[in-house]
Short mmCIF file of C-alpha atoms in Angstrom, two decimals:
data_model
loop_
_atom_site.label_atom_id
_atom_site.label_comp_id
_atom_site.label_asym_id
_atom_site.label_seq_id
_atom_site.Cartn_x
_atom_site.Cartn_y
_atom_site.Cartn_z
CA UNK A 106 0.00 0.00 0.00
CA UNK A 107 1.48 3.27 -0.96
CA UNK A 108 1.98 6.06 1.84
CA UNK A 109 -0.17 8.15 0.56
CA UNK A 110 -3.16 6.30 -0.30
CA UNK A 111 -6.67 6.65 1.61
CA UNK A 112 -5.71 4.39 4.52
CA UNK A 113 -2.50 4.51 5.12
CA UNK A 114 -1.99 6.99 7.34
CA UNK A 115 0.50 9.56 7.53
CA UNK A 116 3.74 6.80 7.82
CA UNK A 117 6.57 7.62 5.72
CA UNK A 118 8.19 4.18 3.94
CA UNK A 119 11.41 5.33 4.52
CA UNK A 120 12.09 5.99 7.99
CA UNK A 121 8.71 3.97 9.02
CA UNK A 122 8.17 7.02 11.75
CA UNK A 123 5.20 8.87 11.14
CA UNK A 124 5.31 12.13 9.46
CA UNK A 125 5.43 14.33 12.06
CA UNK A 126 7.73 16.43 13.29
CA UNK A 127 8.49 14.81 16.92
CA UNK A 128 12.70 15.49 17.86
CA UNK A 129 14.56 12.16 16.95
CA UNK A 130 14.72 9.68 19.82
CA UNK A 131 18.33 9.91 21.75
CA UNK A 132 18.80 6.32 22.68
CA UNK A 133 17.94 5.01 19.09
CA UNK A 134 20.97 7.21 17.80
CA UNK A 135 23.53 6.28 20.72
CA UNK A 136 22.92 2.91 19.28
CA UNK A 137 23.36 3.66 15.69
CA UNK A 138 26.58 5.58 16.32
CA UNK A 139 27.89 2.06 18.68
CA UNK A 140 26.59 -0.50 15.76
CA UNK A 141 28.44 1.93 13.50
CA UNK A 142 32.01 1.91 15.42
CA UNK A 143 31.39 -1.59 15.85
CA UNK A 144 31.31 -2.46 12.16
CA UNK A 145 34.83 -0.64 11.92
CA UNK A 146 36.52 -1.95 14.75
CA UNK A 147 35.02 -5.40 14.23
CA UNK A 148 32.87 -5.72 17.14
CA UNK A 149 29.27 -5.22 16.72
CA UNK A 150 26.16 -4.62 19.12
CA UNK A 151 24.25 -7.23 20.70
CA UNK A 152 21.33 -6.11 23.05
CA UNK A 153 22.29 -2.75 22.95
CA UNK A 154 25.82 -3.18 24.32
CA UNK A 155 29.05 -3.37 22.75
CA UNK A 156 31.73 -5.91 22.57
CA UNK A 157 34.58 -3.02 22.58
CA UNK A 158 36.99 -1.97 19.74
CA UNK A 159 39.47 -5.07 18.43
CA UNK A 160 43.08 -4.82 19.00
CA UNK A 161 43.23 -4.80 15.42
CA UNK A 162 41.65 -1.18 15.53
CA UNK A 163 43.06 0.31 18.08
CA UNK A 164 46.59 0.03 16.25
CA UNK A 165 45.65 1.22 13.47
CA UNK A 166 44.67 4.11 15.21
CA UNK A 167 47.95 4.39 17.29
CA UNK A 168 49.92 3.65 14.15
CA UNK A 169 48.02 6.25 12.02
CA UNK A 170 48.29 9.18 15.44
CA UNK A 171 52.50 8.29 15.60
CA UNK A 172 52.56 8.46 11.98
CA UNK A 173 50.91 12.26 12.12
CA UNK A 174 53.24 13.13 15.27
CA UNK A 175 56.30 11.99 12.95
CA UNK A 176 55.39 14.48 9.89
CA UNK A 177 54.94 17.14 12.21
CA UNK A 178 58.37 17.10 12.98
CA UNK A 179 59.59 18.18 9.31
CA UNK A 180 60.37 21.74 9.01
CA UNK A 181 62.28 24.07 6.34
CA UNK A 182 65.65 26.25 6.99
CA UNK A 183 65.18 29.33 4.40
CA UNK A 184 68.47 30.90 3.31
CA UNK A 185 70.39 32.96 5.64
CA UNK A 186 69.42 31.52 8.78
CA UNK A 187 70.22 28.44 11.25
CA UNK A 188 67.84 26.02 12.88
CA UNK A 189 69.04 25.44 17.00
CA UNK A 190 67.14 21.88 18.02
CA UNK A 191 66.72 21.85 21.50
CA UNK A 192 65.90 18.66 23.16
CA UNK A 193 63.64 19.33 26.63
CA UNK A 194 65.70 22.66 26.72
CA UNK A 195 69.01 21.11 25.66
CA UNK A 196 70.51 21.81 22.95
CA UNK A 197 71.13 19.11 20.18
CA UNK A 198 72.55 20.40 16.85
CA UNK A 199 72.30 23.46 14.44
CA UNK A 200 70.94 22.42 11.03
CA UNK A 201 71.77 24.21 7.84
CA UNK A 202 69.34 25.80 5.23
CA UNK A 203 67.13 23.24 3.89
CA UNK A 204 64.57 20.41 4.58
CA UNK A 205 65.25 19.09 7.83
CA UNK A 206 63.80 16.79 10.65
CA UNK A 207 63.75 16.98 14.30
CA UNK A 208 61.54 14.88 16.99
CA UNK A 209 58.17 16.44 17.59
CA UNK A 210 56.89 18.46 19.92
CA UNK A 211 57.25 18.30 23.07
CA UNK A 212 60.40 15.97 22.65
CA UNK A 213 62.36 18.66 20.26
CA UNK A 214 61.83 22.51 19.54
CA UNK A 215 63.61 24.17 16.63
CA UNK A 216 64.51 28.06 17.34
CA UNK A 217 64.93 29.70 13.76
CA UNK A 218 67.76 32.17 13.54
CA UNK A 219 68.50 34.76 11.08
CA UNK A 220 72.18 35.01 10.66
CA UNK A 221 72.49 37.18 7.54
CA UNK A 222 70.00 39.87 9.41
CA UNK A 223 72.12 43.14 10.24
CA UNK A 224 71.09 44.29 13.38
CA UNK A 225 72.05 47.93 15.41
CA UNK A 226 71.81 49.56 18.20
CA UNK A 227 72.12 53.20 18.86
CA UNK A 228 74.07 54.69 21.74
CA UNK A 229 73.84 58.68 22.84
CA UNK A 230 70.79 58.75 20.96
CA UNK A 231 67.81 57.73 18.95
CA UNK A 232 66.62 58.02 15.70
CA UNK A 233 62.71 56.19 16.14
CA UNK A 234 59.79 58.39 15.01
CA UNK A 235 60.99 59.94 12.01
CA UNK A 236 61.60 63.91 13.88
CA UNK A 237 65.74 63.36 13.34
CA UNK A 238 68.34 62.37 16.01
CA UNK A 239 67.08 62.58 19.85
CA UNK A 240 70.05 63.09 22.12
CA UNK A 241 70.37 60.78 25.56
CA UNK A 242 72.50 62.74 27.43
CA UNK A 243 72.50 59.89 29.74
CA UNK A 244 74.86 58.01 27.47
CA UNK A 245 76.04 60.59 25.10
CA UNK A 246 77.79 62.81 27.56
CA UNK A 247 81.50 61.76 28.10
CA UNK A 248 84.69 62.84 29.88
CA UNK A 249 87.54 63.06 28.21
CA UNK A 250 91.77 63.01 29.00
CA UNK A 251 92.03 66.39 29.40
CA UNK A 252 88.72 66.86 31.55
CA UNK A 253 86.13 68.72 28.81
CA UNK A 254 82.84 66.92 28.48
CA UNK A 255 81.79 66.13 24.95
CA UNK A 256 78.37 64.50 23.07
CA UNK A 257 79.16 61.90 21.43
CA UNK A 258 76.70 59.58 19.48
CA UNK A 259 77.50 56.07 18.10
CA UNK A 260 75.93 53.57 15.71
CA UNK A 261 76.72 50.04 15.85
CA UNK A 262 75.65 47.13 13.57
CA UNK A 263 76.03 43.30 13.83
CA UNK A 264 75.09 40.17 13.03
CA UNK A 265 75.10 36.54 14.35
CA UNK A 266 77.92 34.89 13.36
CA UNK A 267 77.09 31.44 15.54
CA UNK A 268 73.31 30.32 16.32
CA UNK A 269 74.11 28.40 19.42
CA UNK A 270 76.10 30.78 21.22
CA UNK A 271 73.68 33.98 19.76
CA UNK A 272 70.46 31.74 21.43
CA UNK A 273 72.18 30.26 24.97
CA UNK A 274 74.98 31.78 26.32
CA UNK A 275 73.75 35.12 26.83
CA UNK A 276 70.24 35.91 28.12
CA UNK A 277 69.77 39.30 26.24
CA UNK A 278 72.44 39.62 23.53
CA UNK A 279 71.22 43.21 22.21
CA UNK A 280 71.22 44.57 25.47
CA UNK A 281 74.19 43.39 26.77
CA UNK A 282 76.10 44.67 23.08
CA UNK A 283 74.68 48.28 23.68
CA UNK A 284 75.70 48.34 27.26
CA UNK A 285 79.59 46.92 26.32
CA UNK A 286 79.67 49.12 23.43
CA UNK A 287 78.95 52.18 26.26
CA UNK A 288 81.48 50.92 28.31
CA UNK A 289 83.94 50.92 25.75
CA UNK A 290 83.14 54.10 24.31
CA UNK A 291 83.87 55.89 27.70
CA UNK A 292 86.84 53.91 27.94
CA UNK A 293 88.45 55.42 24.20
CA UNK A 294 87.43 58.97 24.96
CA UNK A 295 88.60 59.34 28.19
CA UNK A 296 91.86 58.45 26.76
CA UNK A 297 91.60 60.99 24.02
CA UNK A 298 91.61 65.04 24.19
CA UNK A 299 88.95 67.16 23.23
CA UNK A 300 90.42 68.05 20.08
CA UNK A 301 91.34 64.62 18.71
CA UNK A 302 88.02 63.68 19.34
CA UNK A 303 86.26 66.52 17.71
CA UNK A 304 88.84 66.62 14.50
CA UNK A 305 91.37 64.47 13.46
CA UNK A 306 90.72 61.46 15.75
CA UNK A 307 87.31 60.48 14.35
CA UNK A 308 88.44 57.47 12.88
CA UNK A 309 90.99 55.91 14.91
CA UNK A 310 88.24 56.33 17.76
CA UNK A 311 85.97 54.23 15.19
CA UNK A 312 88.97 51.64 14.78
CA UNK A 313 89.39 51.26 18.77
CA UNK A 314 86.22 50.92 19.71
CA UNK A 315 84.96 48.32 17.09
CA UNK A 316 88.30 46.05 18.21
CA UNK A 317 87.43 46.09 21.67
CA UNK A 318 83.42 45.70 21.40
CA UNK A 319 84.48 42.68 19.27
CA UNK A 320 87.05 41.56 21.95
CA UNK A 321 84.92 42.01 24.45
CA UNK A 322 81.80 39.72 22.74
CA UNK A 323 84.23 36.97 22.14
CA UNK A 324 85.17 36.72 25.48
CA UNK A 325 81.12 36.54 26.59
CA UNK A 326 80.72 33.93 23.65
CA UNK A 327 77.80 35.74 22.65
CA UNK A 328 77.81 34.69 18.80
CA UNK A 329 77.69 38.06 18.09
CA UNK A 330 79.86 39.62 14.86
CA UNK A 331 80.39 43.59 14.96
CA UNK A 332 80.33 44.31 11.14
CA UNK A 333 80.70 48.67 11.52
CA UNK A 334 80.81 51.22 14.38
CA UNK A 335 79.33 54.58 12.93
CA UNK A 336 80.45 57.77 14.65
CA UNK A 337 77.25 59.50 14.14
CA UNK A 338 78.29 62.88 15.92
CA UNK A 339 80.83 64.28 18.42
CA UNK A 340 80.27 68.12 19.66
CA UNK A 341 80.43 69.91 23.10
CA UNK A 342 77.60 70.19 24.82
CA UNK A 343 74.82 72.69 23.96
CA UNK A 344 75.53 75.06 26.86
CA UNK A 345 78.98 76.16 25.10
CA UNK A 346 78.30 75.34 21.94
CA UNK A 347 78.87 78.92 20.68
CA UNK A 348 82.31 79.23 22.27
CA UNK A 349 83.39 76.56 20.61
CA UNK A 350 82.87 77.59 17.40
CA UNK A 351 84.78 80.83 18.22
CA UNK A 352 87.12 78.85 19.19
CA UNK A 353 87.10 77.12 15.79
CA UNK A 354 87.27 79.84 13.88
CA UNK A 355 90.29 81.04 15.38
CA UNK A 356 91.97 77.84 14.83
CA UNK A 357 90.86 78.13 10.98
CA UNK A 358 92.48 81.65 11.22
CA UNK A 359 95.75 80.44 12.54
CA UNK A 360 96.12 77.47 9.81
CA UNK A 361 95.24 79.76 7.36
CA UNK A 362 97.85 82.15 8.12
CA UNK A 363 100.64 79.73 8.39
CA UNK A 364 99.24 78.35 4.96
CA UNK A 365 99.58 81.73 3.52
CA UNK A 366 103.03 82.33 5.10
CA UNK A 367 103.96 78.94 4.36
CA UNK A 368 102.84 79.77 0.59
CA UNK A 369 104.88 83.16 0.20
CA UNK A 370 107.88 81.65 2.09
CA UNK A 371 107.79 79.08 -0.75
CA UNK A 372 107.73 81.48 -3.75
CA UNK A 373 110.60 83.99 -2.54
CA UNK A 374 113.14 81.64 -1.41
CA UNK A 375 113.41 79.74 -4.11
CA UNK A 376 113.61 82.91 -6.32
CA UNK A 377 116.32 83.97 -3.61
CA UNK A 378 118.17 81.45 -4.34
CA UNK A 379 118.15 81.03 -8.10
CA UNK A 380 119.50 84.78 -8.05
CA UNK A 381 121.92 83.85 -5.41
CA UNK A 382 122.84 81.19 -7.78
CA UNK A 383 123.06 83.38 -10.57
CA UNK A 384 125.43 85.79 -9.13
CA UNK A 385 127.59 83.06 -7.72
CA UNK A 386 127.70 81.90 -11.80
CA UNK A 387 127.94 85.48 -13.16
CA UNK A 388 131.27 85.78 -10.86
CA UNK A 389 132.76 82.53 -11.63
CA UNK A 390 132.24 83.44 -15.44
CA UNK A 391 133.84 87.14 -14.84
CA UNK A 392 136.63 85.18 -12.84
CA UNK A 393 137.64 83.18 -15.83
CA UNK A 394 136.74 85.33 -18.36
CA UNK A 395 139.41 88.07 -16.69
CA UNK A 396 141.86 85.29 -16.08
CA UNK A 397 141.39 84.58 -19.52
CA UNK A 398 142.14 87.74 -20.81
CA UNK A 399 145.04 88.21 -18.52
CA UNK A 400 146.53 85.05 -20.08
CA UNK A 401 145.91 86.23 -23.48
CA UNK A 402 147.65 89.72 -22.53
CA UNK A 403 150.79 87.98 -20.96
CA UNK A 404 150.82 85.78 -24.31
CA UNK A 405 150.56 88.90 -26.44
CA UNK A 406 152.80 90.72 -24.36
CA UNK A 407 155.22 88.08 -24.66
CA UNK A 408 154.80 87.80 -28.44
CA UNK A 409 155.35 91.64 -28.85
CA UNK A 410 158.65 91.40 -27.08
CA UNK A 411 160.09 89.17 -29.29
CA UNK A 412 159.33 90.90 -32.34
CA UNK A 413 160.48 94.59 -30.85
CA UNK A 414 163.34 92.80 -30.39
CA UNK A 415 164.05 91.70 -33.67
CA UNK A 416 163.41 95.35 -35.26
CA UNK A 417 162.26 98.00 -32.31
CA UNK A 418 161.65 101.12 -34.55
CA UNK A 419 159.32 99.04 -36.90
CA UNK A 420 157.09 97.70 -33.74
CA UNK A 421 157.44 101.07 -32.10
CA UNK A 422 155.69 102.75 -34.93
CA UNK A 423 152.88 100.31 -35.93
CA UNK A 424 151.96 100.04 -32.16
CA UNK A 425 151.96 104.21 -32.19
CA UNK A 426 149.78 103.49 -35.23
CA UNK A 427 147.64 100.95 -33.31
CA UNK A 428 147.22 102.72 -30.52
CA UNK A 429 145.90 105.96 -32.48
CA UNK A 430 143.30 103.97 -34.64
CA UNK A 431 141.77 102.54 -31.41
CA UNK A 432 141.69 106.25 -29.83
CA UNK A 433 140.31 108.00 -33.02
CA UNK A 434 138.15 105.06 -33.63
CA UNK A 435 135.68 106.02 -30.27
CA UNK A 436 135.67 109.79 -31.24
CA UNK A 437 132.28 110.91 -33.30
CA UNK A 438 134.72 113.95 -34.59
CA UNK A 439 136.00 113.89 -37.88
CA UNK A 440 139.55 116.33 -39.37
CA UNK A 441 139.68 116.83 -42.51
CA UNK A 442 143.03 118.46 -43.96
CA UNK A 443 142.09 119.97 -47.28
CA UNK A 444 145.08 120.02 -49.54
CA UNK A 445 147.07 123.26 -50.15
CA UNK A 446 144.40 124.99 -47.72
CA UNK A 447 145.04 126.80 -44.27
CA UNK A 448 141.46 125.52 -42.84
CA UNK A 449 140.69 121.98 -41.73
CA UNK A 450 137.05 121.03 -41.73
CA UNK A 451 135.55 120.16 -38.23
CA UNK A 452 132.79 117.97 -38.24
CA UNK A 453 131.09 117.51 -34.93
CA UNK A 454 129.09 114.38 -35.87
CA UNK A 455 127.72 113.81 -32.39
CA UNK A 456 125.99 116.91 -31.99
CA UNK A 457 124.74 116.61 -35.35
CA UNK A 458 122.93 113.30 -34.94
CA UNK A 459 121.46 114.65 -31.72
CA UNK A 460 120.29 117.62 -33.39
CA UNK A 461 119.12 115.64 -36.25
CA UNK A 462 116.91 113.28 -33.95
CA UNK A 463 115.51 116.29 -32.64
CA UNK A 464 114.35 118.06 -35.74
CA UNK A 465 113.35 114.57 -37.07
CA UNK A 466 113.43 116.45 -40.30
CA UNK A 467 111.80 114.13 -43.57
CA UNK A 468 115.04 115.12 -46.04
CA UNK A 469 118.23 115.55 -43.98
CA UNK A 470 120.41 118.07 -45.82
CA UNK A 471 123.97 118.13 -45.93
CA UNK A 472 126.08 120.93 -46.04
CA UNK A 473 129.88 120.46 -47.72
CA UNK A 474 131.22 124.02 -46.62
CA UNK A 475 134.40 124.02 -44.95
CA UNK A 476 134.54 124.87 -41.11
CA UNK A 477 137.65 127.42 -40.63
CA UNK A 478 138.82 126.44 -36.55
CA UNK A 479 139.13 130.06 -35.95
CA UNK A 480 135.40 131.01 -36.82
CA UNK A 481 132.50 129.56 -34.84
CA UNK A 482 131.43 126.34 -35.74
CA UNK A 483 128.48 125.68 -37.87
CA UNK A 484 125.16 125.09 -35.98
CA UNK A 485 123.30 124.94 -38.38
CA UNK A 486 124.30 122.02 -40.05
CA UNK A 487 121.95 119.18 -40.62
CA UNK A 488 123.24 115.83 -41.44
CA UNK A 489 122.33 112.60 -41.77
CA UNK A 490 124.99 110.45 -39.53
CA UNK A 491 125.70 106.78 -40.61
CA UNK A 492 128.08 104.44 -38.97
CA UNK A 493 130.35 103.83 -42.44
CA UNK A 494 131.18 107.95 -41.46
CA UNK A 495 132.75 106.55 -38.29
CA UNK A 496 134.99 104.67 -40.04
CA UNK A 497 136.13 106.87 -42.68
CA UNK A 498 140.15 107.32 -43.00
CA UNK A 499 141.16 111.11 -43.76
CA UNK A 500 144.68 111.23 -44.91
CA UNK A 501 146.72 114.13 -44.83
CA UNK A 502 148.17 115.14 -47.92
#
């Protein structure tokens, strides 16, 4: 009979509960749930109690929960860092980058450490929230050797150079770097003066301080691998901040001055010298040039003898006629003896080429009157002087 036909009520063939809508009954579902399990486990339900699970099921289940447990343990190294496996808190090995395996939890943990990362820390200041460099005077104010108080602010970056010692041996490795890296910093500038540490010394400060941060981690074991030490700033304090840069300036001053000296000192002393050296050459050459022509006057002299000697009247006269030619040959006068005349022409030559560079006259004209030496001379004369006139020879006839 169908379940809907006249007669048949309001049963539904399915389920065979009527179709109604009355909550499901609690004990007829414990008991489908149990003759469910049962089927798995291969016990079953008889009267409405189970036979419990087989031993067959049970380690299945065991073997399927360890074999979960066991992938969990699987984890990846990236690049750049270190895996530290602990063993209930001890540690076991550091693994290397890659796909590695450790006992689960809570037999093994694995503590991931970034060894490429570079860290810093800032000392004497701090740079967080983007308004510039805040000053700590806490830890940037420092004595130094001879007894001034300066502000100095340092910058130091690391890195981990070993896992194990970066993750046990020290508790807080940043905070014990920062508070070394103080220490040492007082230490190198109270063995410095002022000055070095405000000029010159900047970076063998740098040098000394990054050796003996480094020194000093090694000897903690802390893992810990000082890569650069920054010297951010050094300055006086605030309060005589001014002073100091009068100070400064008068330094500036001073070096500038001795450059300049320094600079003129360099350009007249060697010009000093090469003059110096120039005279001292000038005389040596005048030394042997007179020396020279000493020698050449004793060999003349010597020659002359010899032939005055051998016919005296004939040398006498050619050295009279010598000597005459060099004395007439300096004088800008000029004789001339005119033939069966009582006048002799008197040229003054020099005064006429003076006069004629005065005139400066276009067409120089020359007059060829005779001068009489008992009338005035002619001033009037214009002439044009040449240097063959110099050498002319007048004869006397």
């Amino acid at each position: 009979m169908s379940w809907n036909e006249p007669g048949g009520g309001k049963k539904d063939p399915w389920s065979g509960r009527n179709d109604k809508n009355d909550p499901p009954d609690l004990d007829e579902v414990i008991r489908s749930l149990q003759d469910k399990l049962g089927g798995i486990f291969g016990g079953g339900s008889k009267g409405g109690i189970g036979n419990g699970p087989s031993m067959k099921g049970v380690g299945l289940l065991a073997a399927g929960a360890i074999v979960l447990w066991g992938l969990s343990g699987f984890y990846t190294v990236d690049e750049g860092t270190r895996g530290v496996v602990t063993r209930f808190g001890a540690y076991v090995n550091t693994t290397q980058p890659g796909l590695n395996w450790h006992i689960p939890s809570p037999v093994e943990q694995v503590a991931v450490i970034n060894v490429e990362q570079q860290r810093f820390i800032e000392v004497g200041y701090r740079s967080g929230g983007g308004q510039g460099m805040g000053s700590v005077p806490k830890e940037a104010m420092m004595l130094t050797k001879d007894e001034n108080i300066v502000d100095v602010r340092l910058a130091v970056q690391y890195q981990v150079k070993d896992a194990k010692d970066y993750a046990f041996n020290v508790l807080d490795p940043a905070s014990t770097l920062k508070q070394v890296t103080e220490s040492v910093q007082r230490g190198v500038i109270g063995r410095s003066d002022m000055d070095f540490v405000l000029t010159e010394g900047r970076s063998d400060i740098v040098l000394a301080v990054k050796s003996e941060i480094q020194a000093v981690m090694d000897a903690y074991k802390t893992g810990i691998l000082i890569t650069s030490v920054n010297l951010q700033d050094a300055q006086p304090p605030e309060q005589v901040q001014g002073s100091f840069e009068d100070a400064i300036k008068a330094r500036e001053d001073k070096q500038r001055l001795i450059n300049e000296a320094e600079a003129y000192s360099n350009d007249v002393v060697p010009k000093a010298r090469g003059a110096a050296s120039r005279i001292v050459q000038e005389s040596e050459g005048y030394k042997e040039k007179v020396i020279a022509r000493a020698n050449g006057d004793v060999s003349r002299f010597s020659q002359l003898l010899a032939e005055y000697k051998k016919a005296p009247a004939v040398t006498k006269q050619r050295m009279y006629i010598e000597a005459m030619e060099l004395v007439l040959g300096r004088s800008n006068n000029v004789l001339v003896d005119v033939k069966g005349g009582n006048n002799i022409m008197y040229l003054p030559l020099e005064k006429l080429a003076n006069k004629a560079v005065e005139d400066a006259a276009p067409a120089p004209v020359v007059s060829h009157e005779p001068v009489s030496l008992t009338s005035q001379p002619v001033k009037e004369i214009k002439t044009d002087v040449r240097a063959s006139s110099r050498e002319r020879d007048v004869r006397g006839r």
